[in-house]
Short mmCIF file of C-alpha atoms and ligand atoms in Angstrom, two decimals:
data_model
loop_
_atom_site.label_atom_id
_atom_site.label_comp_id
_atom_site.label_asym_id
_atom_site.label_seq_id
_atom_site.Cartn_x
_atom_site.Cartn_y
_atom_site.Cartn_z
CA MET L 1 20.90 -21.54 1.23
CA GLN L 2 21.09 -18.36 -0.84
CA ILE L 3 18.56 -15.72 0.23
CA PHE L 4 18.31 -12.52 -1.81
CA PHE L 5 16.58 -9.48 -0.34
CA PHE L 6 15.47 -6.97 -2.97
CA SER L 7 14.36 -3.34 -2.53
CA THR L 8 15.84 -3.23 0.96
CA MET L 9 15.84 0.03 2.85
CA PRO L 10 18.78 1.12 5.05
CA PHE L 11 16.94 0.37 8.30
CA GLU L 12 16.04 -3.22 7.29
CA GLU L 13 19.44 -4.77 6.69
CA PRO L 14 20.84 -4.58 10.27
CA LEU L 15 17.55 -5.88 11.72
CA LEU L 16 17.41 -8.83 9.32
CA LYS L 17 21.10 -9.70 9.88
CA THR L 18 20.70 -10.07 13.66
CA LYS L 19 18.31 -13.00 13.22
CA ARG L 20 19.84 -14.90 10.31
CA PRO L 21 19.08 -18.66 10.52
CA PRO L 22 22.16 -20.94 10.48
CA ASN L 23 23.48 -22.09 7.10
CA THR L 24 21.83 -19.27 5.21
CA ASN L 25 23.61 -16.61 3.23
CA PHE L 26 21.88 -13.20 3.10
CA ASN L 27 22.45 -11.01 -0.01
CA PHE L 28 21.03 -7.48 0.09
CA PHE L 29 20.04 -5.30 -2.86
CA THR L 30 18.60 -1.82 -2.59
CA ASP L 31 17.56 -2.21 -6.26
CA ARG L 32 14.20 -3.58 -7.34
CA LEU L 33 13.91 -7.13 -8.62
CA THR L 34 13.61 -6.78 -12.40
CA LEU L 35 14.22 -9.14 -15.30
CA GLY L 36 17.73 -7.69 -15.70
CA LYS L 37 18.50 -8.25 -12.02
CA ALA L 38 17.13 -11.82 -12.18
CA GLU L 39 19.39 -12.58 -15.14
CA GLU L 40 22.49 -11.40 -13.20
CA ILE L 41 21.96 -13.91 -10.37
CA ALA L 42 23.80 -17.25 -10.58
CA SER L 43 21.97 -19.27 -7.94
CA ILE L 44 19.05 -18.46 -5.62
CA ASP L 45 16.86 -20.39 -3.17
CA VAL L 46 14.75 -17.61 -1.68
CA ALA L 47 13.77 -14.15 -2.96
CA SER L 48 12.53 -11.66 -0.40
CA VAL L 49 10.70 -8.85 -2.17
CA PHE L 50 8.67 -5.72 -1.56
CA ILE L 51 5.62 -4.27 -3.28
CA ASN L 52 7.33 -2.74 -6.30
CA ASP L 53 9.48 -5.74 -7.24
CA ASP L 54 8.67 -7.62 -10.43
CA CYS L 55 7.38 -11.07 -9.51
CA GLY L 56 5.68 -11.68 -12.83
CA LYS L 57 5.81 -14.95 -14.77
CA THR L 58 8.94 -14.17 -16.82
CA VAL L 59 11.08 -13.14 -13.83
CA LEU L 60 9.83 -16.13 -11.82
CA GLU L 61 10.70 -18.51 -14.67
CA VAL L 62 14.25 -17.11 -14.86
CA LEU L 63 14.73 -17.44 -11.09
CA ALA L 64 13.09 -20.89 -10.90
CA ALA L 65 15.67 -22.15 -13.40
CA LYS L 66 18.33 -20.92 -10.94
CA GLY L 67 16.82 -22.75 -7.96
CA LEU L 68 14.16 -20.38 -6.56
CA LYS L 69 11.86 -22.26 -4.15
CA LEU L 70 10.34 -19.50 -2.02
CA VAL L 71 9.18 -15.92 -2.48
CA LEU L 72 8.90 -14.00 0.79
CA THR L 73 7.17 -10.68 0.42
CA ARG L 74 7.79 -8.20 3.22
CA SER L 75 4.28 -6.79 2.70
CA ALA L 76 0.66 -7.63 3.43
CA GLY L 77 -0.52 -7.01 -0.17
CA PHE L 78 0.60 -9.57 -2.75
CA ASP L 79 -0.83 -8.17 -5.99
CA HIS L 80 2.77 -7.88 -7.33
CA ILE L 81 3.23 -11.69 -7.29
CA ASP L 82 1.90 -13.99 -10.02
CA LEU L 83 0.63 -16.76 -7.73
CA GLN L 84 -0.48 -18.93 -10.64
CA ALA L 85 3.02 -18.86 -12.11
CA CYS L 86 4.48 -19.67 -8.66
CA LYS L 87 2.20 -22.69 -8.35
CA ALA L 88 3.09 -23.92 -11.83
CA LEU L 89 6.82 -23.53 -11.05
CA GLY L 90 6.57 -25.16 -7.58
CA ILE L 91 7.53 -21.95 -5.76
CA SER L 92 6.11 -21.36 -2.27
CA VAL L 93 4.97 -17.86 -1.32
CA ALA L 94 4.63 -16.19 2.07
CA ARG L 95 3.73 -12.65 3.13
CA VAL L 96 3.36 -10.61 6.32
CA PRO L 97 -0.41 -10.75 6.79
CA GLU L 98 -0.57 -8.17 9.57
CA TYR L 99 2.35 -6.05 10.78
CA SER L 100 0.59 -3.01 12.10
CA PRO L 101 -2.83 -2.14 10.79
CA TYR L 102 -2.58 0.94 13.05
CA SER L 103 0.31 2.36 11.00
CA ILE L 104 -1.78 2.41 7.80
CA ALA L 105 -5.05 3.45 9.46
CA GLU L 106 -3.32 6.32 11.31
CA HIS L 107 -1.64 7.46 8.08
CA SER L 108 -5.05 7.51 6.36
CA VAL L 109 -6.27 9.81 9.13
CA LEU L 110 -3.18 11.98 8.72
CA LEU L 111 -3.93 12.47 5.02
CA LEU L 112 -7.57 13.23 5.80
CA LEU L 113 -6.84 15.82 8.50
CA ALA L 114 -4.06 17.50 6.54
CA LEU L 115 -6.19 17.78 3.40
CA ASN L 116 -9.36 18.91 5.18
CA ARG L 117 -7.49 21.70 6.99
CA ARG L 118 -5.48 22.59 3.84
CA LEU L 119 -2.18 21.94 5.64
CA PRO L 120 -0.03 21.76 2.46
CA LEU L 121 -1.31 25.18 1.35
CA ALA L 122 -0.98 26.64 4.88
CA LEU L 123 2.68 25.55 5.05
CA LYS L 124 3.35 26.91 1.57
CA ASN L 125 1.78 30.25 2.60
CA GLN L 126 3.92 30.31 5.74
CA ASP L 127 7.06 29.71 3.67
CA ASN L 128 6.13 32.93 1.82
CA ARG L 129 5.40 34.64 5.17
CA ASP L 130 1.75 34.92 4.09
CA PHE L 131 -0.20 34.39 7.31
CA ARG L 132 -3.72 34.89 5.91
CA VAL L 133 -6.20 32.06 6.48
CA ASP L 134 -8.80 33.04 3.85
CA ASN L 135 -8.39 29.93 1.72
CA LEU L 136 -7.82 27.35 4.46
CA MET L 137 -11.45 26.54 5.38
CA GLY L 138 -12.12 22.89 6.29
CA PHE L 139 -15.12 21.18 7.90
CA ASP L 140 -15.77 19.52 11.28
CA LEU L 141 -15.33 15.77 11.04
CA HIS L 142 -17.83 15.37 13.86
CA SER L 143 -21.17 13.97 12.57
CA LYS L 144 -19.87 13.59 9.00
CA SER L 145 -20.46 10.35 7.08
CA VAL L 146 -17.37 8.21 6.65
CA GLY L 147 -17.39 5.20 4.34
CA ILE L 148 -14.69 2.59 3.85
CA VAL L 149 -14.26 0.25 0.91
CA GLY L 150 -12.88 -3.00 2.34
CA ALA L 151 -13.78 -3.60 5.99
CA GLY L 152 -10.83 -5.87 6.79
CA THR L 153 -8.04 -5.43 9.32
CA ILE L 154 -6.91 -1.92 8.31
CA GLY L 155 -10.34 -0.62 7.31
CA CYS L 156 -11.78 -1.49 10.72
CA LYS L 157 -8.89 0.22 12.56
CA PHE L 158 -9.60 3.33 10.47
CA LEU L 159 -13.32 3.11 11.35
CA ALA L 160 -12.46 2.85 15.06
CA ILE L 161 -10.48 6.10 14.89
CA MET L 162 -13.24 7.86 12.95
CA LYS L 163 -15.78 6.68 15.54
CA GLY L 164 -13.70 8.62 18.07
CA PHE L 165 -14.18 11.75 15.97
CA GLY L 166 -17.95 11.28 16.26
CA CYS L 167 -18.48 10.35 12.59
CA ARG L 168 -21.30 8.25 11.17
CA LEU L 169 -19.83 5.02 9.83
CA PHE L 170 -20.54 3.01 6.66
CA TYR L 171 -18.74 0.26 4.80
CA TYR L 172 -18.78 -1.57 1.49
CA ASP L 173 -17.29 -5.07 1.33
CA ILE L 174 -17.93 -8.23 -0.63
CA GLN L 175 -18.70 -9.92 2.68
CA PRO L 176 -20.39 -8.73 5.88
CA SER L 177 -18.02 -7.44 8.56
CA GLU L 178 -18.90 -8.33 12.12
CA GLU L 179 -16.19 -5.98 13.47
CA ALA L 180 -17.47 -3.01 11.47
CA GLY L 181 -21.02 -3.86 12.52
CA LYS L 182 -20.00 -3.87 16.21
CA MET L 183 -18.75 -0.30 15.80
CA GLY L 184 -22.13 0.72 14.41
CA ALA L 185 -21.03 0.86 10.77
CA ALA L 186 -23.84 0.15 8.31
CA PRO L 187 -23.21 -1.79 5.09
CA LEU L 188 -23.94 0.04 1.84
CA ALA L 189 -23.65 -0.79 -1.85
CA LEU L 190 -20.55 0.85 -3.38
CA ASN L 191 -22.49 3.40 -5.44
CA ASP L 192 -24.63 4.41 -2.44
CA LEU L 193 -21.57 4.74 -0.22
CA LEU L 194 -19.87 6.98 -2.79
CA ALA L 195 -22.99 9.12 -3.20
CA GLN L 196 -23.71 9.50 0.51
CA CYS L 197 -20.37 9.79 2.31
CA ASP L 198 -18.40 12.98 2.97
CA ILE L 199 -15.23 10.93 3.38
CA VAL L 200 -14.39 7.70 1.56
CA SER L 201 -11.29 5.66 2.42
CA LEU L 202 -10.07 2.69 0.36
CA HIS L 203 -8.84 -0.44 2.18
CA CYS L 204 -9.46 -3.36 -0.18
CA PRO L 205 -6.85 -5.38 -2.12
CA LEU L 206 -5.96 -4.70 -5.74
CA ASN L 207 -7.02 -7.54 -8.04
CA GLU L 208 -8.84 -8.03 -11.34
CA HIS L 209 -12.17 -7.12 -9.68
CA THR L 210 -10.96 -3.94 -7.98
CA LYS L 211 -8.64 -2.45 -10.65
CA TYR L 212 -9.95 1.09 -11.41
CA MET L 213 -12.85 0.58 -8.99
CA LEU L 214 -12.78 4.38 -8.77
CA ASN L 215 -13.16 5.36 -12.42
CA ASP L 216 -14.84 8.04 -14.50
CA GLU L 217 -18.30 6.66 -13.65
CA THR L 218 -17.89 5.94 -9.93
CA LEU L 219 -15.82 9.06 -9.16
CA ASN L 220 -18.60 11.16 -10.64
CA LEU L 221 -21.04 9.67 -8.10
CA MET L 222 -19.15 11.20 -5.19
CA LYS L 223 -20.82 13.76 -2.97
CA LYS L 224 -20.14 17.48 -3.41
CA GLY L 225 -17.19 18.56 -1.25
CA SER L 226 -16.20 14.98 -0.44
CA ILE L 227 -12.69 13.70 0.30
CA LEU L 228 -11.23 10.45 -1.05
CA ILE L 229 -8.33 8.73 0.76
CA ASN L 230 -6.33 5.85 -0.71
CA THR L 231 -3.66 4.08 1.31
CA ALA L 232 -4.44 0.69 -0.25
CA ARG L 233 -3.13 0.45 -3.84
CA GLY L 234 -2.73 3.00 -6.63
CA GLY L 235 -4.42 0.76 -9.20
CA LEU L 236 -7.76 1.08 -7.41
CA VAL L 237 -8.06 4.62 -8.80
CA ASP L 238 -7.97 5.69 -12.46
CA THR L 239 -5.65 8.69 -12.00
CA GLN L 240 -6.54 10.36 -15.31
CA ALA L 241 -10.27 10.18 -14.48
CA LEU L 242 -9.54 11.41 -10.94
CA LEU L 243 -7.75 14.53 -12.21
CA GLU L 244 -10.62 15.28 -14.59
CA VAL L 245 -13.23 14.94 -11.81
CA LEU L 246 -11.20 17.14 -9.42
CA ASN L 247 -10.88 19.82 -12.11
CA LEU L 248 -14.67 19.84 -12.67
CA ASP L 249 -15.09 21.26 -9.16
CA LYS L 250 -18.53 19.66 -8.79
CA GLY L 251 -18.39 16.55 -6.58
CA LEU L 252 -15.19 15.09 -5.14
CA SER L 253 -13.12 17.99 -3.83
CA LEU L 254 -9.90 16.53 -2.37
CA TYR L 255 -7.75 13.40 -2.85
CA GLY L 256 -5.13 12.07 -0.44
CA ALA L 257 -3.07 9.00 -1.29
CA ASP L 258 -0.03 7.06 -0.16
CA VAL L 259 -0.01 5.04 -3.37
CA TYR L 260 0.00 5.73 -7.09
CA GLU L 261 -0.89 3.36 -9.92
CA LYS L 262 2.52 3.71 -11.65
CA GLU L 263 4.68 4.10 -8.53
CA LYS L 264 7.04 1.21 -9.39
CA GLY L 265 10.55 2.57 -9.93
CA LEU L 266 9.48 6.06 -8.76
CA PHE L 267 8.54 5.76 -5.10
CA PHE L 268 11.38 4.77 -2.72
CA PHE L 269 14.06 6.31 -5.01
CA ASN L 270 15.74 9.71 -5.11
CA HIS L 271 14.79 11.52 -8.32
CA SER L 272 15.92 14.95 -7.14
CA GLU L 273 18.83 15.21 -9.57
CA LEU L 274 17.64 13.49 -12.73
CA GLY L 275 13.91 14.11 -12.30
CA PHE L 276 11.35 11.70 -13.73
CA ASN L 277 9.15 11.38 -16.74
CA ASP L 278 5.62 10.76 -15.53
CA SER L 279 3.17 13.50 -16.36
CA LEU L 280 0.32 11.98 -14.32
CA LEU L 281 2.39 11.92 -11.13
CA LYS L 282 3.62 15.44 -11.84
CA GLN L 283 0.01 16.62 -12.14
CA LEU L 284 -0.90 14.89 -8.88
CA LEU L 285 2.07 16.38 -7.02
CA GLU L 286 1.34 19.88 -8.29
CA HIS L 287 -2.44 19.77 -7.84
CA THR L 288 -3.76 22.03 -5.08
CA LYS L 289 -6.52 19.51 -4.26
CA VAL L 290 -4.20 16.51 -3.93
CA LEU L 291 -1.86 15.34 -1.19
CA ILE L 292 0.49 12.48 -2.02
CA THR L 293 2.88 10.62 0.25
CA CYS L 294 5.21 8.11 -1.39
CA HIS L 295 4.17 4.78 0.17
CA GLN L 296 5.27 5.52 3.71
CA ALA L 297 2.06 4.53 5.54
CA PHE L 298 3.67 1.28 6.71
CA LEU L 299 6.72 3.04 8.09
CA THR L 300 6.51 2.93 11.88
CA GLN L 301 9.02 1.30 14.21
CA GLU L 302 6.47 -1.31 15.29
CA ALA L 303 5.53 -2.21 11.72
CA VAL L 304 9.14 -2.54 10.53
CA HIS L 305 10.07 -4.82 13.47
CA ASN L 306 6.99 -6.98 12.84
CA ILE L 307 7.78 -7.19 9.11
CA VAL L 308 11.31 -8.43 9.87
CA ASP L 309 10.13 -10.91 12.53
CA THR L 310 7.35 -12.40 10.39
CA THR L 311 9.56 -12.59 7.29
CA LEU L 312 12.18 -14.53 9.24
CA ALA L 313 9.50 -16.73 10.86
CA ASN L 314 8.22 -17.53 7.35
CA LEU L 315 11.78 -18.37 6.29
CA SER L 316 12.46 -20.62 9.32
CA ALA L 317 9.14 -22.44 8.85
CA PHE L 318 10.02 -23.02 5.20
CA ILE L 319 13.43 -24.45 6.18
CA ASP L 320 11.63 -26.78 8.63
CA GLY L 321 9.21 -27.85 5.91
CA LYS L 322 6.19 -26.31 7.62
CA PRO L 323 3.77 -23.51 6.71
CA GLY L 324 4.74 -20.17 8.27
CA PRO L 325 2.57 -17.41 9.76
CA GLY L 326 2.05 -15.79 6.36
CA THR L 327 2.10 -18.75 3.97
CA LEU L 328 0.04 -18.10 0.83
CA LEU L 329 1.25 -21.03 -1.26
CA ASN L 330 2.89 -24.06 0.30
CA GLU L 331 4.74 -25.99 -2.38
CA ILE L 332 7.19 -27.67 0.01
CA LYS L 333 7.32 -31.37 -0.69
CA SER L 334 9.67 -32.38 2.16
CA PRO L 335 11.64 -30.69 4.99
CA LEU L 336 14.71 -28.80 3.79
CA ARG L 337 16.65 -29.05 7.07
CA LEU L 338 20.20 -27.88 6.45
P1 NAD W 1 -7.66 -7.49 4.71
O1 NAD W 1 -7.53 -8.70 3.86
O2 NAD W 1 -7.70 -7.65 6.18
O3 NAD W 1 -8.96 -6.67 4.27
C1 NAD W 1 -9.34 -6.45 2.96
C2 NAD W 1 -10.85 -6.35 2.91
O4 NAD W 1 -11.21 -6.01 1.57
C3 NAD W 1 -11.55 -7.67 3.25
O5 NAD W 1 -12.57 -7.46 4.21
C4 NAD W 1 -12.13 -8.12 1.92
O6 NAD W 1 -13.35 -8.84 2.04
C5 NAD W 1 -12.35 -6.79 1.24
N1 NAD W 1 -12.48 -6.90 -0.21
C6 NAD W 1 -11.90 -7.80 -1.05
N2 NAD W 1 -12.30 -7.58 -2.31
C7 NAD W 1 -13.17 -6.54 -2.26
C8 NAD W 1 -13.93 -5.87 -3.25
N3 NAD W 1 -13.91 -6.26 -4.53
N4 NAD W 1 -14.70 -4.86 -2.86
C9 NAD W 1 -14.76 -4.48 -1.55
N5 NAD W 1 -14.06 -5.08 -0.58
C10 NAD W 1 -13.28 -6.10 -0.93
O7 NAD W 1 -6.46 -6.54 4.26
P2 NAD W 1 -5.80 -5.35 5.09
O8 NAD W 1 -4.68 -5.87 5.90
O9 NAD W 1 -6.87 -4.57 5.75
O10 NAD W 1 -5.13 -4.49 3.91
C11 NAD W 1 -5.92 -3.84 2.93
C12 NAD W 1 -5.03 -3.36 1.80
O11 NAD W 1 -4.19 -2.31 2.28
C13 NAD W 1 -4.03 -4.41 1.30
O12 NAD W 1 -4.61 -5.24 0.30
C14 NAD W 1 -2.90 -3.58 0.75
O13 NAD W 1 -3.12 -3.39 -0.63
C15 NAD W 1 -3.04 -2.24 1.47
N6 NAD W 1 -1.86 -1.92 2.29
C16 NAD W 1 -1.20 -0.74 2.07
C17 NAD W 1 -0.08 -0.41 2.84
C18 NAD W 1 0.69 0.89 2.66
O14 NAD W 1 1.83 1.00 3.16
N7 NAD W 1 0.14 1.90 2.02
C19 NAD W 1 0.36 -1.31 3.83
C20 NAD W 1 -0.37 -2.49 4.03
C21 NAD W 1 -1.47 -2.80 3.27
#
């Protein structure tokens, strides 16, 4: 059975290799899965992908013609996979539903604290041996209003941490959250949450309903001096509108994100020699009110081990003809025992 791992990072390969099921052949690529890459492959049974791989209809059709039966994404989010196309082509899909919600929630808090206390500017000043603190004023998190959009696994872990800071908690979700309620978080409509909260953190999936959820209109509702954190998906925020609102200096004052709407092909690669041609990202990186990390929120030892274990459990279950722990689409018609 030919398994191809795309977008692999140096720390993944040795971990994956130690638990290879019998009669499987592992092929590793640090490159992204693209149409060009798909066309190079002679025969494939399983594609293991990450968030910036192309799992759109055209690529899936090319790989299906070469034998693809399973897509294993090493992520929780699956907005990069065309599930409809998979179903039509008889391709099963599995993900890692939960590998460490703490890793993402803690990274959201990191962005919040660093931005609020102007850490990037403080470090830059220190580099210039400028030890003044005049422009580093933040605010106490204690008693501030914190709102999350998406009160699922990660959102609730973030709320639990913010409860520890003594914040007042709110959430917006398309369904009531018992867990958020137990922590004392009150549900609010999205517009009210944006207008009332000092801190807003995004934790919902990217789909056709949430694309550009934070746009020119909704960003302009945000409270004066507020901070927006996004560790969910770049496409939730209209970056152009965000930059315009930040430059107005009226409402939203700071933006921290681990994701960017056009991060595919940029994040996870070294552009230090050749540079890159993306003026929006350049503006974000250079903006004094913005702090960007390049999709590293998931990167803790615990999360990486859980990603590997669940991915291989999904693979073994598929080989046995059963649904795995992260099965999204089960198109297996009969056991594939080798
Ligand atoms: P989850 O499924 O447990 O929670 C998502 C929540 O969002 C659910 O409560 C759901 O009801 C809610 N939701 C769905 N549509 C909504 C809408 N239109 N408006 C408001 N709420 C809505 O998912 P999770 O594990 O908490 O992950 C959340 C997101 O975090 C993922 O979808 C993924 O995009 C992102 N993520 C990012 C990283 C990273 O490294 N930066 C890692 C893992 C996950």
